[in-house]
CSV table of C-alpha atoms in Angstrom, one decimal:
chain,number,residue,atom,x,y,z
K,1,MET,CA,0.0,0.0,0.0
K,2,ASN,CA,1.6,3.4,-1.0
K,3,LYS,CA,1.6,6.4,1.2
K,4,GLU,CA,-1.4,8.1,-0.5
K,5,ALA,CA,-3.6,5.0,-0.3
K,6,ARG,CA,-2.6,4.4,3.3
K,7,LYS,CA,-3.5,8.0,4.2
K,8,VAL,CA,-7.0,7.6,2.5
K,9,TYR,CA,-7.5,4.3,4.3
K,10,GLU,CA,-6.6,5.8,7.7
K,11,ASP,CA,-8.2,9.3,7.3
K,12,GLY,CA,-11.2,8.5,5.2
K,13,GLU,CA,-14.8,8.1,6.4
K,14,GLY,CA,-14.9,5.2,8.9
K,15,GLY,CA,-11.1,5.1,9.0
K,16,ILE,CA,-9.1,3.0,11.4
K,17,HIS,CA,-8.2,6.1,13.5
K,18,ARG,CA,-11.8,6.5,14.5
K,19,LEU,CA,-11.8,3.2,16.4
K,20,PRO,CA,-10.9,3.6,20.1
K,21,ASP,CA,-7.5,2.2,21.1
K,22,GLU,CA,-9.3,-0.1,23.6
K,23,CYS,CA,-11.1,-1.9,20.7
K,24,LEU,CA,-8.0,-2.2,18.6
K,25,ALA,CA,-6.0,-3.5,21.6
K,26,LYS,CA,-8.7,-6.1,22.3
K,27,ALA,CA,-8.7,-7.3,18.7
K,28,ILE,CA,-4.9,-7.4,18.4
K,29,GLY,CA,-4.6,-9.2,21.7
K,30,LEU,CA,-6.6,-12.1,20.2
K,31,THR,CA,-3.8,-12.6,17.6
K,32,SER,CA,-0.2,-13.5,18.3
K,33,PRO,CA,3.0,-11.6,19.3
K,34,ALA,CA,4.2,-11.7,15.8
K,35,ASP,CA,0.9,-10.3,14.5
K,36,ALA,CA,1.0,-7.5,17.0
K,37,CYS,CA,4.5,-6.5,15.9
K,38,ARG,CA,3.3,-6.5,12.2
K,39,ALA,CA,0.3,-4.4,13.1
K,40,ALA,CA,2.5,-1.8,14.8
K,41,ALA,CA,4.7,-1.6,11.7
K,42,VAL,CA,1.9,-1.6,9.1
K,43,SER,CA,-0.2,1.3,10.4
K,44,ALA,CA,0.4,4.4,12.6
K,45,ALA,CA,-3.2,4.0,13.6
K,46,PHE,CA,-2.4,0.5,15.0
K,47,GLN,CA,0.9,1.3,16.6
K,48,SER,CA,-0.3,2.8,19.9
K,49,ALA,CA,-2.8,0.0,20.5
K,50,ALA,CA,-0.4,-2.8,19.3
K,51,ASP,CA,2.4,-1.7,21.6
K,52,SER,CA,0.1,-1.1,24.6
K,53,ASP,CA,0.3,-3.0,27.9
K,54,ALA,CA,-3.3,-4.2,27.3
K,55,VAL,CA,-2.1,-6.2,24.3
K,56,TRP,CA,1.1,-7.6,25.7
K,57,GLU,CA,-0.4,-8.5,29.0
K,58,ARG,CA,-2.5,-11.1,27.1
K,59,PHE,CA,0.7,-12.6,25.6
K,60,LEU,CA,2.4,-13.0,29.0
K,61,PRO,CA,1.5,-16.1,31.1
K,62,PRO,CA,-1.2,-15.3,33.7
K,63,ASP,CA,1.2,-16.1,36.6
K,64,CYS,CA,4.2,-14.4,35.0
K,65,ASP,CA,4.4,-11.9,37.9
K,66,ALA,CA,4.3,-14.7,40.5
K,67,VAL,CA,7.2,-16.5,38.7
K,68,LEU,CA,9.3,-13.4,38.4
K,69,GLU,CA,8.9,-12.9,42.2
K,70,ARG,CA,11.1,-16.0,42.4
K,71,ALA,CA,13.9,-14.3,40.3
K,72,VAL,CA,17.4,-14.1,41.7
K,73,HIS,CA,17.6,-10.5,40.5
K,74,ILE,CA,14.8,-7.9,40.0
K,75,VAL,CA,13.4,-8.0,36.5
K,76,ASP,CA,12.9,-4.5,35.4
K,77,ALA,CA,11.1,-3.5,32.2
K,78,SER,CA,9.5,-0.2,31.1
K,79,CYS,CA,6.4,-1.9,29.6
K,80,LYS,CA,4.8,-5.3,29.1
K,81,LYS,CA,6.1,-5.6,25.5
K,82,GLU,CA,9.7,-5.0,26.7
K,83,LEU,CA,9.2,-7.6,29.4
K,84,PHE,CA,7.9,-10.1,26.9
K,85,MET,CA,10.8,-9.5,24.5
K,86,ASP,CA,13.4,-9.7,27.3
K,87,LEU,CA,12.1,-13.0,28.5
K,88,CYS,CA,12.1,-14.4,25.0
K,89,ASP,CA,15.7,-13.2,24.4
K,90,GLU,CA,17.2,-14.5,27.6
K,91,HIS,CA,16.1,-16.7,30.6
K,92,VAL,CA,16.2,-15.2,34.1
K,93,LEU,CA,17.4,-17.3,37.0
K,94,ILE,CA,14.8,-18.2,39.6
K,95,ASP,CA,14.6,-20.2,42.8
K,96,ASP,CA,18.0,-19.2,44.1
K,97,GLY,CA,19.6,-20.1,40.8
K,98,LYS,CA,18.2,-23.6,40.7
K,99,MET,CA,16.2,-23.0,37.5
K,100,SER,CA,15.9,-20.5,34.7
K,101,PHE,CA,12.7,-19.1,33.2
K,102,GLY,CA,11.9,-17.6,29.8
K,103,LEU,CA,9.1,-17.4,27.2
K,104,GLN,CA,8.5,-18.9,23.7
K,105,ARG,CA,8.5,-16.0,21.3
K,106,SER,CA,5.8,-17.4,19.0
K,107,ASN,CA,3.0,-17.6,21.7
K,108,GLY,CA,4.4,-16.7,25.2
K,109,SER,CA,4.4,-20.3,26.5
K,110,LYS,CA,6.6,-20.8,29.5
K,111,CYS,CA,10.1,-22.4,29.2
K,112,TYR,CA,12.4,-23.6,32.0
K,113,MET,CA,15.8,-25.2,32.5
K,114,VAL,CA,16.5,-27.2,35.6
K,115,CYS,CA,20.1,-26.7,36.7
K,116,ALA,CA,22.4,-29.7,36.6
K,117,THR,CA,23.0,-29.6,40.4
K,118,GLU,CA,19.2,-29.9,40.9
K,119,LEU,CA,18.8,-33.0,38.6
K,120,GLN,CA,18.5,-36.4,40.0
K,121,ILE,CA,21.8,-38.1,38.9
K,122,ALA,CA,23.0,-41.5,40.2
K,123,TRP,CA,26.2,-41.2,42.2
K,124,ALA,CA,26.3,-37.4,41.7
K,125,ASN,CA,27.5,-36.8,45.3
K,126,VAL,CA,30.5,-39.1,44.9
K,127,ASP,CA,33.5,-37.2,43.7
K,128,LEU,CA,35.0,-40.3,42.3
K,129,TYR,CA,32.2,-40.4,39.7
K,130,TRP,CA,31.0,-36.8,39.2
K,131,ARG,CA,32.3,-33.3,40.1
K,132,LYS,CA,30.6,-30.0,40.2
K,133,ARG,CA,32.5,-27.0,38.7
K,134,SER,CA,31.9,-23.6,37.2
K,135,ASP,CA,31.7,-23.1,33.4
K,136,PRO,CA,32.0,-19.7,31.8
K,137,ASP,CA,29.5,-20.7,29.1
K,138,SER,CA,26.8,-21.7,31.5
K,139,ARG,CA,23.9,-19.5,32.7
K,140,PHE,CA,24.2,-21.3,36.1
K,141,SER,CA,26.9,-21.0,38.7
K,142,LYS,CA,27.7,-24.7,38.5
K,143,VAL,CA,27.6,-27.5,36.0
K,144,ILE,CA,28.3,-31.2,36.7
K,145,GLU,CA,31.0,-33.2,34.9
K,146,LEU,CA,31.1,-37.0,34.6
K,147,VAL,CA,34.4,-38.4,35.7
K,148,SER,CA,33.7,-42.1,35.3
K,149,VAL,CA,30.6,-44.3,35.8
K,150,CYS,CA,29.2,-47.4,34.3
K,151,LEU,CA,25.5,-46.9,35.3
K,152,LEU,CA,24.0,-43.7,34.0
K,153,SER,CA,20.8,-42.2,35.3
K,154,ILE,CA,19.8,-38.5,34.9
K,155,TYR,CA,16.4,-37.0,35.2
K,156,ALA,CA,14.5,-33.9,36.0
K,157,ILE,CA,11.1,-33.6,37.6
K,158,ILE,CA,8.8,-30.6,37.1
K,159,ASN,CA,5.3,-30.0,38.3
K,160,ILE,CA,2.6,-29.6,35.6
K,161,LYS,CA,1.4,-26.3,37.3
K,162,GLU,CA,4.7,-24.7,36.3
K,163,LEU,CA,3.9,-25.2,32.6
K,164,SER,CA,1.5,-23.6,30.1
K,165,PRO,CA,-1.8,-25.4,29.6
K,166,GLY,CA,-2.7,-27.0,26.3
K,167,THR,CA,0.9,-27.0,25.2
K,168,HIS,CA,3.1,-29.6,23.4
K,169,TYR,CA,6.4,-29.7,25.4
K,170,ALA,CA,9.7,-31.5,25.0
K,171,GLY,CA,12.6,-32.1,27.3
K,172,TYR,CA,16.1,-31.5,26.2
K,173,LEU,CA,19.4,-32.6,27.9
K,174,VAL,CA,21.8,-29.6,27.5
K,175,PHE,CA,25.4,-30.7,27.7
K,176,LYS,CA,28.9,-30.6,26.3
K,177,LEU,CA,31.5,-33.3,25.8
K,178,THR,CA,35.2,-33.3,26.7
K,179,HIS,CA,37.8,-34.1,24.0
K,180,ASP,CA,38.2,-37.6,25.5
K,181,ALA,CA,34.5,-38.4,26.1
K,182,SER,CA,33.6,-42.0,25.6
K,183,GLY,CA,31.0,-44.7,26.3
K,184,LEU,CA,28.0,-42.4,25.8
K,185,GLY,CA,26.5,-44.0,22.7
K,186,SER,CA,25.3,-47.4,24.0
K,187,SER,CA,22.5,-49.1,22.1
K,188,ARG,CA,21.0,-49.7,25.6
K,189,GLN,CA,21.0,-46.0,26.5
K,190,ILE,CA,17.4,-44.7,26.5
K,191,SER,CA,15.4,-41.5,27.1
K,192,PHE,CA,11.8,-41.2,28.1
K,193,VAL,CA,9.0,-39.2,29.7
K,194,GLU,CA,6.7,-40.2,32.6
K,195,VAL,CA,3.8,-38.4,34.2
K,196,ASP,CA,3.3,-39.6,37.8
K,197,GLU,CA,5.4,-42.7,37.0
K,198,GLN,CA,3.2,-43.6,34.0
K,199,PRO,CA,5.0,-43.7,30.6
K,200,VAL,CA,4.1,-41.1,28.1
K,201,GLY,CA,4.9,-41.6,24.4
K,202,LYS,CA,7.9,-43.6,23.2
K,203,VAL,CA,11.1,-44.8,24.7
K,204,TYR,CA,14.0,-43.7,22.5
K,205,THR,CA,17.5,-45.0,22.0
K,206,ALA,CA,19.7,-42.0,22.7
K,207,SER,CA,23.3,-41.3,21.8
K,208,LEU,CA,25.1,-38.4,23.4
K,209,HIS,CA,27.9,-38.6,20.9
K,210,PRO,CA,27.1,-36.5,17.8
K,211,CYS,CA,26.1,-38.3,14.6
K,212,THR,CA,29.1,-39.0,12.4
K,213,ARG,CA,27.2,-39.8,9.1
K,214,SER,CA,28.8,-37.9,6.3
K,215,SER,CA,25.5,-36.4,5.2
K,216,CYS,CA,24.9,-35.0,8.7
K,217,GLU,CA,28.4,-33.6,8.8
K,218,LEU,CA,27.7,-31.5,5.7
K,219,ASP,CA,24.5,-30.1,7.3
K,220,ARG,CA,25.9,-29.5,10.8
K,221,GLU,CA,26.8,-25.8,10.3
K,222,CYS,CA,23.1,-25.1,9.5
K,223,GLU,CA,21.8,-26.7,12.7
K,224,SER,CA,20.5,-24.5,15.6
K,225,SER,CA,18.3,-24.8,18.6
K,226,THR,CA,15.4,-23.5,16.4
K,227,MET,CA,15.3,-26.8,14.5
K,228,GLU,CA,12.6,-28.6,16.3
K,229,GLU,CA,12.6,-32.0,14.6
K,230,PRO,CA,14.8,-34.5,16.6
K,231,HIS,CA,18.0,-35.6,14.9
K,232,GLU,CA,17.5,-39.4,14.5
K,233,HIS,CA,18.3,-42.3,12.3
K,234,LYS,CA,17.2,-45.9,12.0
K,235,GLN,CA,19.9,-48.6,12.6
K,236,GLU,CA,20.1,-52.3,13.5
K,237,ASP,CA,19.6,-53.0,17.1
K,238,ASP,CA,22.1,-55.8,18.0
K,239,GLY,CA,20.3,-58.2,15.7
K,240,SER,CA,17.0,-57.8,17.4
K,241,GLY,CA,15.4,-55.4,14.9
K,242,ILE,CA,15.6,-51.8,13.8
K,243,ALA,CA,15.9,-49.1,16.4
K,244,VAL,CA,15.5,-45.3,15.9
K,245,VAL,CA,18.5,-43.6,17.5
K,246,ARG,CA,18.4,-40.0,18.6
K,247,TYR,CA,21.5,-37.8,18.4
K,248,PRO,CA,22.2,-34.3,19.8
K,249,ARG,CA,22.1,-31.1,17.9
K,250,GLN,CA,24.3,-28.0,18.2
K,251,ARG,CA,22.6,-25.1,19.9
K,252,VAL,CA,23.3,-21.4,19.1
K,253,ASP,CA,24.7,-20.9,22.6
K,254,GLY,CA,27.5,-23.4,21.9
K,255,TRP,CA,26.0,-26.3,24.0
K,256,LEU,CA,24.6,-29.6,22.6
K,257,GLU,CA,21.1,-30.7,23.2
K,258,LEU,CA,19.3,-34.1,23.0
K,259,GLU,CA,15.6,-34.3,22.7
K,260,MET,CA,14.6,-36.8,25.4
K,261,GLY,CA,10.9,-37.1,24.8
K,262,ASP,CA,7.7,-35.0,24.6
K,263,PHE,CA,4.3,-34.6,26.2
K,264,TYR,CA,1.1,-32.5,25.9
K,265,THR,CA,-0.1,-30.7,29.0
K,266,GLY,CA,-3.6,-30.7,27.7
K,267,LYS,CA,-3.8,-34.5,28.2
K,268,ILE,CA,-2.8,-34.4,31.9
K,269,ASP,CA,-5.9,-34.1,34.0
K,270,ASP,CA,-4.3,-34.0,37.4
K,271,PRO,CA,-3.2,-30.3,38.1
K,272,THR,CA,-0.7,-31.5,40.7
K,273,ALA,CA,1.0,-34.1,38.4
K,274,ASN,CA,4.8,-34.4,38.2
K,275,VAL,CA,6.5,-34.8,34.8
K,276,LYS,CA,9.8,-36.9,34.8
K,277,ILE,CA,12.2,-36.5,31.9
K,278,ALA,CA,14.9,-39.1,32.0
K,279,LEU,CA,18.0,-40.6,30.4
K,280,SER,CA,19.5,-43.9,31.6
K,281,GLU,CA,21.8,-46.8,30.7
K,282,HIS,CA,21.8,-49.6,33.2
K,283,GLU,CA,22.0,-52.8,31.1
K,284,GLU,CA,25.2,-52.7,29.1
K,285,LEU,CA,27.1,-50.9,31.9
K,286,GLN,CA,30.1,-49.9,29.9
K,287,TRP,CA,32.3,-47.2,31.5
K,288,LYS,CA,31.4,-43.6,30.5
K,289,LYS,CA,33.3,-40.3,30.9
K,290,GLY,CA,33.5,-36.8,29.6
K,291,LEU,CA,29.9,-35.6,29.9
K,292,ILE,CA,29.4,-32.0,31.1
K,293,VAL,CA,25.7,-31.3,32.0
K,294,GLU,CA,24.3,-27.8,32.2
K,295,GLY,CA,20.7,-28.9,32.8
K,296,ILE,CA,17.4,-30.2,31.3
K,297,GLU,CA,15.4,-27.7,29.4
K,298,ILE,CA,11.6,-28.0,29.1
K,299,ARG,CA,10.2,-25.9,26.2
K,300,PRO,CA,7.3,-26.0,23.7
K,301,LYS,CA,8.0,-28.0,20.5
K,302,ASN,CA,6.3,-25.4,18.3
């Protein structure tokens, strides 16, 4: 639309400017954050309403203020739109640094990462097997590094009330590998999700070693944390059939992530239910080392 046409459209009889901002804000608030940004850019008549707190309040979770009261540092924003954008761009630490909290840019759904030191990890308190240390690349004060174990068990538990309703979530192990990492690709290593100890969805064979297929190597530079489809391949499962093996992807923040499983909050009737997101290997029991865990992230799949 050229400038003259836009002026006629806005200033003519029955033009947009004649509608009260409250009406525009209510209509724009029924769309999406991306649509609100487009509305503000398309028309000067829309800008005031599209950028208003009335619109962006609708995109923030209803309990956003309550969650931010748990923040380690005060979260300061001049308006609701700025708060929304800040939480999409970067997580804030909550619960004394045990978790981080942010928002999904597309719809404002809640995202969390549970710090490695708050995960349930077998033998984590034995220095011979695991050690806690700082890492300059981590959002948390401590990560946890695998020294050497044969039995691997890592899981996070989050209450369903922390998550956005009617949302398709997935859990991701966020980690790095040392140069001498080994034993982390067993065909008996699995990841899964449970709700109140009941399995949800599939059990996946999970490798923490990146895929080494030549076709994947060529595409690796294009990978990012915005690619929502899990990286997986079919392969023979020790002569017992064909298994689908999941592999980690490179994140834009430099860490690796493995999609462990997914679930839909709309199918969980109990508002007090706990979701468990787990990775384990307790059959083959080969020795493992070189895994550096930042945490488990729970975020919407789309």
